[in-house]
Each structure stands twice: as C-alpha cells, then as structure tokens.
XYZ file of C-alpha atoms in Angstrom:
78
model
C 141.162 -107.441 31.202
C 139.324 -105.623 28.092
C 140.281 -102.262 26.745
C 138.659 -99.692 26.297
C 137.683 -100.898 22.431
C 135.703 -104.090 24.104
C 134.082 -102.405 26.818
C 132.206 -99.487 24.341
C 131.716 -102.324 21.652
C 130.363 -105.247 24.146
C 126.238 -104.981 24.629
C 124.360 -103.278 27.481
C 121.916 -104.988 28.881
C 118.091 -103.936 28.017
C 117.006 -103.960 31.801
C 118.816 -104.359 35.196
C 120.083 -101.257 35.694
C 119.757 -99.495 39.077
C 118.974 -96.421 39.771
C 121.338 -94.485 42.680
C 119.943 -90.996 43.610
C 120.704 -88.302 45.734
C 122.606 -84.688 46.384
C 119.899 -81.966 44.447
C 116.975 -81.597 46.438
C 115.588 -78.212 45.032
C 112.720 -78.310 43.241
C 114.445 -76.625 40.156
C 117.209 -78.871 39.806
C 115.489 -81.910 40.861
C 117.119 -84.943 42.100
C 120.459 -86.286 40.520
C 120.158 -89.946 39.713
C 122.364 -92.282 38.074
C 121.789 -95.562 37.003
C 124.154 -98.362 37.050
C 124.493 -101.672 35.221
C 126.515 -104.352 35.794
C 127.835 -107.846 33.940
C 130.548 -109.941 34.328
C 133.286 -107.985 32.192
C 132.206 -104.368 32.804
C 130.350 -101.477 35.156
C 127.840 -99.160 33.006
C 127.057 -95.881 34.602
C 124.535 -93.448 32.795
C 122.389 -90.206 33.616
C 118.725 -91.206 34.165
C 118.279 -88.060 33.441
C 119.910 -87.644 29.560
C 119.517 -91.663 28.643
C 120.025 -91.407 25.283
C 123.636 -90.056 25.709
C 126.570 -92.922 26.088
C 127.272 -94.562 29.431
C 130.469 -94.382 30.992
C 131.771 -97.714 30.580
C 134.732 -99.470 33.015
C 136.148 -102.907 33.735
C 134.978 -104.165 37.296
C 138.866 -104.445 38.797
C 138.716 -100.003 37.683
C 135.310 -99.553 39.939
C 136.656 -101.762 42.826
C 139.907 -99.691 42.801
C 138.143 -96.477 42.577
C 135.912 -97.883 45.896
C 139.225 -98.674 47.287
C 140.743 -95.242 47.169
C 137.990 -93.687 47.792
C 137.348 -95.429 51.149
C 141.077 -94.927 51.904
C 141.091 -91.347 51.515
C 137.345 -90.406 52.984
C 136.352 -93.684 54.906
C 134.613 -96.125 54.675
C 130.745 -94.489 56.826
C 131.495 -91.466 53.920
C-alpha cells in the first residue's frame, strides 16, 4: 500500500476522468459535479468545477472501505 507521499507525488492521468453529478439543481448554484479518476494504485477525486485546485488523492483498498461502510450504515439502494 502507498502513503500518502506516493499517492500526491505519482502522475494523474491527462484524460479518463469521469464526471459524477448531482444534488444542486438551482439555477444559482448550478449542478455539483465531481470528477473521478482512477489507476491501478490510487482513486483521484476533483471539483469540475475549481480544476485547477489539487485532487483528493486515496489508495483503492481506502475508497472500497469507505463504499463498504457506507453501504453498511445507509444501504446499499441509498
């Protein structure tokens, strides 16, 4: 498993990311997006809307724990 060092020092990749929207419907605060990227040793997650600020950056066993207590605690149709 990296730390957190290796995961803000590997590369993003240039294109691939996916964007997940949703929540704000209002015309004033427009949608809320985010976009997500993913390799083999980590899961980026940035604002479509601010790009040029840092993604959040974690290891893919820290996103498929998050999934699993989050399905645990709301379920899984959430």
């Amino acid at each position: 498993m990296q730390n957190g060092r290796d995961l803000y020092t590997a590369e993003l990749p240039a294109e691939g990311w996916t964007a997940f929207c949703g929540g704000n419907n209002e015309e004033e605060d427009m949608e809320t997006c985010v976009a997500v990227a993913v390799t083999d040793s980590l899961v980026a997650i940035r604002d479509t809307k601010r790009p040029e600020l840092p993604a959040l950056r974690f290891t893919p066993e820290e996103v498929a724990a998050f999934v699993r207590g989050y399905t645990e605690k709301i379920g899984p149709s959430a």
